[in-house]
Amino acid sequence: SPLLNVMTAAALKAAKGLIRDFGELEQLQVSKKGPADYVSRADRRAEEIVAGELQRARPAYGLLMEEAGTVVGSDTSNRWIIDPLDGTTNFLHGIPHFSISIALERDSELYAGVIYNPVSDEMYVAERGTGAFLNGRRIRVSARRKLQESLFATGIPFMGIPDHQLLLRQLERVMATTSGVRRYGSAALDLAYVAAGRYDGYWENGLNPWDIAAGIVLVREAGGFVTDLAGGRGMLKGAGILATNTGLHEDLLALVRPSAITAATGSS
Ligand code: 2AM
Ligand code: CA
Ligand code: CA
Ligand code: CA
């Protein structure tokens, strides 16, 4: 579709710069935004390219970006949500697992999403009602229904997140009953992998809208189900995220929802 073409073109253009910078990491200027939150010239440059391309194609739309913040558009029903480099820590350590994530929110609903991994050259796209695709091929969530056969992903809280205990308790419960847990460090790619049926589910506490907006569209269009960690719809409001192949949703939610954990351990 014309919309997805605009989004993929922006991602591909920004990816060229990221790949160049990934090959010359020593020259990259890195600064610190917050506890364990690093930003490099690569993040900023990629974001400028993505935002510039999207604004050229759809001048009236607003933007929500990780690095530059918010741009209010004259068309208030359409807003881009952009993470120009998801997995910055991997990137800065020379680990080839990072992505560009672009979502479109329309009338306050997530409408389209594009996630691109420049190293593996995997382009994930989804638009509401038309399915999810990886490099042009239709993708679907997995069909697994048993926890003990299923593989899950999560994110490990970084410095500055107060409740490390929550993840440790969630891990304890998920490890004991499933095929395993992975932690690769790009929330956007974690969601893309759920959409592609690689992971059977993924959860993470907290996160920002740009980490997950595009991935939510992908998982839904691939037949999956996405909620916050209380089973509600607060994913973009920092209430955590749980994305599964739908069939496993209740089971995984029962293992990781904070209220269940608090009740089971009797602490707060
Ligand atoms: P980033 O690479 O764009 O910063 C990994 O669990 C997810 O958490 C990624 O989406 C990563 O996004 C984000 N993340 C990692 N460290 C972070 C920090 N200190 N503050 C906020 N988000 C962080
Ligand atoms: Ca960041
Ligand atoms: Ca991110
Ligand atoms: Ca980022």
XYZ file of C-alpha atoms and ligand atoms in Angstrom:
294
model
C 0.000 0.000 0.000
C 1.146 3.616 -0.467
C 1.256 4.066 3.299
C 3.494 1.042 3.889
C 5.706 2.159 1.000
C 6.277 5.492 2.729
C 7.110 3.749 5.991
C 9.446 1.120 4.521
C 11.248 3.733 2.392
C 11.918 5.816 5.507
C 13.215 2.765 7.385
C 15.485 1.688 4.521
C 16.966 5.148 4.138
C 17.732 5.446 7.859
C 19.143 1.900 7.868
C 21.895 2.882 5.429
C 23.266 5.345 7.972
C 22.939 2.854 10.823
C 24.874 0.197 8.924
C 27.620 2.705 8.129
C 27.853 3.763 11.792
C 27.733 0.114 12.956
C 30.883 -0.498 10.937
C 32.676 2.458 12.510
C 31.644 2.292 16.144
C 34.878 3.882 17.445
C 33.987 7.157 15.752
C 30.521 7.334 17.281
C 29.852 9.992 19.904
C 27.859 8.490 22.735
C 26.109 10.366 25.525
C 23.904 9.416 28.417
C 20.212 10.348 28.635
C 19.413 8.698 31.933
C 20.421 5.711 34.037
C 21.754 3.105 31.583
C 20.092 4.971 28.697
C 22.677 5.805 26.056
C 22.154 7.740 22.880
C 24.615 8.038 20.016
C 24.930 10.173 16.943
C 23.577 7.125 15.101
C 20.261 7.245 17.023
C 19.844 10.965 16.333
C 20.830 10.791 12.681
C 18.547 7.834 11.999
C 15.665 9.640 13.666
C 16.241 12.781 11.582
C 16.149 10.702 8.406
C 12.995 8.794 9.372
C 11.179 11.935 10.518
C 12.284 13.881 7.445
C 11.057 11.208 5.034
C 7.733 10.787 6.804
C 7.159 14.543 6.975
C 7.957 14.934 3.299
C 5.367 12.277 2.394
C 2.694 13.276 4.951
C 3.404 16.894 5.985
C 0.343 17.280 8.215
C 0.852 14.241 10.450
C 2.183 14.632 13.987
C 5.157 12.734 15.403
C 6.167 11.084 18.658
C 9.886 10.234 18.605
C 12.216 8.832 21.230
C 14.996 11.376 20.807
C 13.376 14.604 19.573
C 10.053 14.222 21.383
C 6.721 15.409 20.028
C 5.713 17.348 16.920
C 2.053 18.346 16.837
C 0.652 18.125 13.310
C -2.214 20.065 11.755
C -3.839 16.661 11.090
C -4.502 15.642 14.676
C -5.972 12.243 13.812
C -2.681 10.853 12.409
C 0.553 10.489 14.365
C 3.800 8.634 13.657
C 5.426 6.843 16.600
C 9.147 6.347 15.936
C 12.041 4.503 17.532
C 14.953 5.146 15.164
C 17.188 2.558 16.826
C 15.712 -0.066 19.127
C 18.468 -2.053 20.782
C 20.976 0.791 21.181
C 22.956 -1.160 23.774
C 23.410 -4.049 21.320
C 24.356 -1.580 18.594
C 26.995 0.131 20.731
C 28.510 -3.232 21.710
C 28.742 -4.432 18.104
C 25.955 -7.001 18.543
C 23.987 -7.261 15.269
C 20.505 -7.270 16.781
C 18.740 -3.897 16.537
C 15.939 -2.350 14.532
C 14.096 0.709 13.295
C 10.473 0.861 14.412
C 7.803 3.075 12.837
C 4.090 3.010 13.691
C 1.120 5.056 12.568
C -1.576 5.854 15.072
C -4.875 6.910 13.487
C -7.852 8.212 15.469
C -6.097 7.049 18.653
C -5.797 3.454 17.389
C -2.623 1.763 16.184
C -3.094 1.448 12.440
C 0.176 0.390 10.769
C 3.632 -0.786 11.779
C 7.022 -1.343 10.158
C 10.053 -2.888 11.879
C 13.330 -3.304 10.015
C 16.447 -5.202 11.060
C 19.167 -3.785 8.775
C 21.731 -6.512 9.535
C 19.527 -9.486 8.703
C 17.663 -7.390 6.097
C 14.311 -8.419 7.545
C 11.446 -6.005 6.872
C 8.273 -6.638 8.873
C 5.152 -4.727 7.853
C 1.503 -4.706 8.873
C -1.489 -2.527 8.173
C -4.804 -2.902 9.920
C -7.025 -5.517 8.309
C -4.510 -6.706 5.709
C -2.224 -9.098 7.586
C 1.444 -9.082 8.562
C 4.383 -9.715 6.232
C 8.101 -10.444 6.463
C 9.985 -9.489 3.292
C 6.750 -9.779 1.340
C 5.669 -13.136 2.738
C 2.654 -13.520 4.972
C 3.546 -14.320 8.594
C 1.416 -15.846 11.331
C 1.836 -16.388 15.036
C 2.710 -19.901 16.185
C 0.094 -22.591 16.766
C 1.551 -23.938 20.019
C -0.925 -24.420 22.817
C 1.177 -26.018 25.546
C 3.355 -23.925 27.834
C 5.909 -26.705 28.160
C 6.545 -26.655 24.383
C 6.642 -22.873 24.116
C 9.481 -20.358 23.909
C 9.088 -16.893 25.380
C 11.017 -13.624 25.349
C 11.272 -10.803 27.831
C 13.421 -7.772 28.600
C 15.619 -7.347 31.634
C 14.962 -4.084 33.441
C 17.818 -1.622 33.150
C 19.195 0.593 35.860
C 16.657 3.089 37.097
C 13.671 0.740 36.984
C 12.709 0.374 40.626
C 11.196 -3.105 40.698
C 13.776 -5.709 39.698
C 12.071 -8.240 41.956
C 9.039 -8.403 39.683
C 11.038 -9.738 36.735
C 12.897 -12.230 38.911
C 9.617 -13.653 40.152
C 8.137 -13.734 36.662
C 11.221 -15.546 35.362
C 11.098 -18.075 38.150
C 7.531 -18.973 37.201
C 8.014 -18.972 33.409
C 11.343 -20.851 33.485
C 9.850 -23.638 35.542
C 6.963 -24.361 33.163
C 8.119 -23.611 29.596
C 10.721 -24.468 26.948
C 12.719 -21.373 27.758
C 13.095 -17.623 27.931
C 15.180 -15.407 25.634
C 16.410 -11.848 26.150
C 17.867 -10.258 23.019
C 17.440 -6.558 23.848
C 15.181 -5.103 21.150
C 11.546 -4.935 22.206
C 10.474 -4.168 18.634
C 12.178 -7.292 17.278
C 10.791 -9.371 20.156
C 7.298 -8.437 18.995
C 8.187 -9.023 15.339
C 9.395 -12.510 16.310
C 6.073 -13.235 18.021
C 4.302 -12.128 14.837
C 6.554 -14.442 12.793
C 5.822 -17.425 15.064
C 9.420 -17.663 16.323
C 8.536 -16.807 19.892
C 5.221 -18.057 21.238
C 4.951 -15.025 23.478
C 6.740 -12.031 24.941
C 6.261 -9.874 27.987
C 8.047 -6.873 29.415
C 7.424 -4.511 32.305
C 7.080 -0.823 31.498
C 8.540 0.400 28.165
C 7.729 3.467 26.102
C 5.223 3.757 23.227
C 7.966 3.882 20.563
C 9.407 0.544 21.733
C 6.190 -1.375 21.079
C 3.702 0.553 18.874
C 4.720 -0.974 15.532
C 5.156 -4.431 17.049
C 1.633 -4.390 18.471
C 0.161 -3.923 14.984
C 2.365 -6.735 13.648
C 1.338 -9.213 16.336
C -2.364 -8.421 15.950
C -2.263 -8.691 12.160
C -0.407 -11.999 12.467
C -3.255 -13.417 14.549
C -1.817 -12.759 17.994
C -3.193 -10.984 21.035
C -1.670 -8.084 22.941
C -2.554 -6.692 26.362
C -0.827 -4.895 29.178
C 0.334 -6.946 32.160
C -3.018 -6.659 33.881
C -4.818 -8.002 30.819
C -5.996 -4.513 29.844
C -5.246 -2.010 27.094
C -2.669 0.232 28.788
C 0.350 -0.925 26.749
C 1.196 2.557 25.487
C 0.731 4.026 28.960
C 3.574 2.137 30.604
C 1.448 -0.694 32.020
C 3.727 -3.341 30.525
C 3.091 -5.585 27.555
C 2.138 -9.204 26.984
C 1.956 -10.441 23.402
C 1.191 -14.047 22.503
C -0.132 -16.307 19.766
C -3.579 -15.808 21.430
C -3.901 -19.472 22.484
C -1.290 -19.084 25.224
C -2.385 -15.655 26.397
C -4.320 -16.619 29.501
C -1.662 -19.085 30.617
C 1.210 -16.637 30.259
C -0.797 -13.818 31.820
C -1.478 -16.011 34.843
C 2.276 -16.565 35.235
C 3.502 -12.979 34.848
C 0.732 -10.601 35.908
C 1.932 -8.573 38.879
C -1.260 -9.126 40.870
C -0.883 -12.927 40.637
C 2.736 -12.726 41.725
C 2.027 -10.464 44.655
C -0.752 -12.764 45.785
C 1.400 -15.890 45.395
C 4.355 -14.525 47.343
C 2.363 -12.535 49.848
C 4.623 -9.498 49.501
C 4.062 -6.189 47.800
P 16.339 1.414 23.136
O 17.416 0.521 22.689
O 15.636 2.127 22.023
O 16.735 2.353 24.236
C 14.917 -3.639 25.782
O 14.386 -4.326 26.846
C 14.082 -2.413 25.487
O 14.222 -1.430 26.510
C 14.506 -1.761 24.201
O 13.348 -1.433 23.512
C 15.331 -0.550 24.627
O 15.149 0.504 23.724
C 14.728 -0.203 25.956
N 15.703 0.317 26.906
C 16.892 -0.231 27.218
N 17.529 0.482 28.173
C 16.698 1.513 28.494
C 16.767 2.587 29.426
N 17.798 2.742 30.256
N 15.731 3.434 29.471
C 14.670 3.284 28.648
N 14.542 2.278 27.745
C 15.539 1.402 27.670
Ca 17.001 4.614 24.141
Ca 13.470 1.373 22.181
Ca 15.815 3.825 20.624
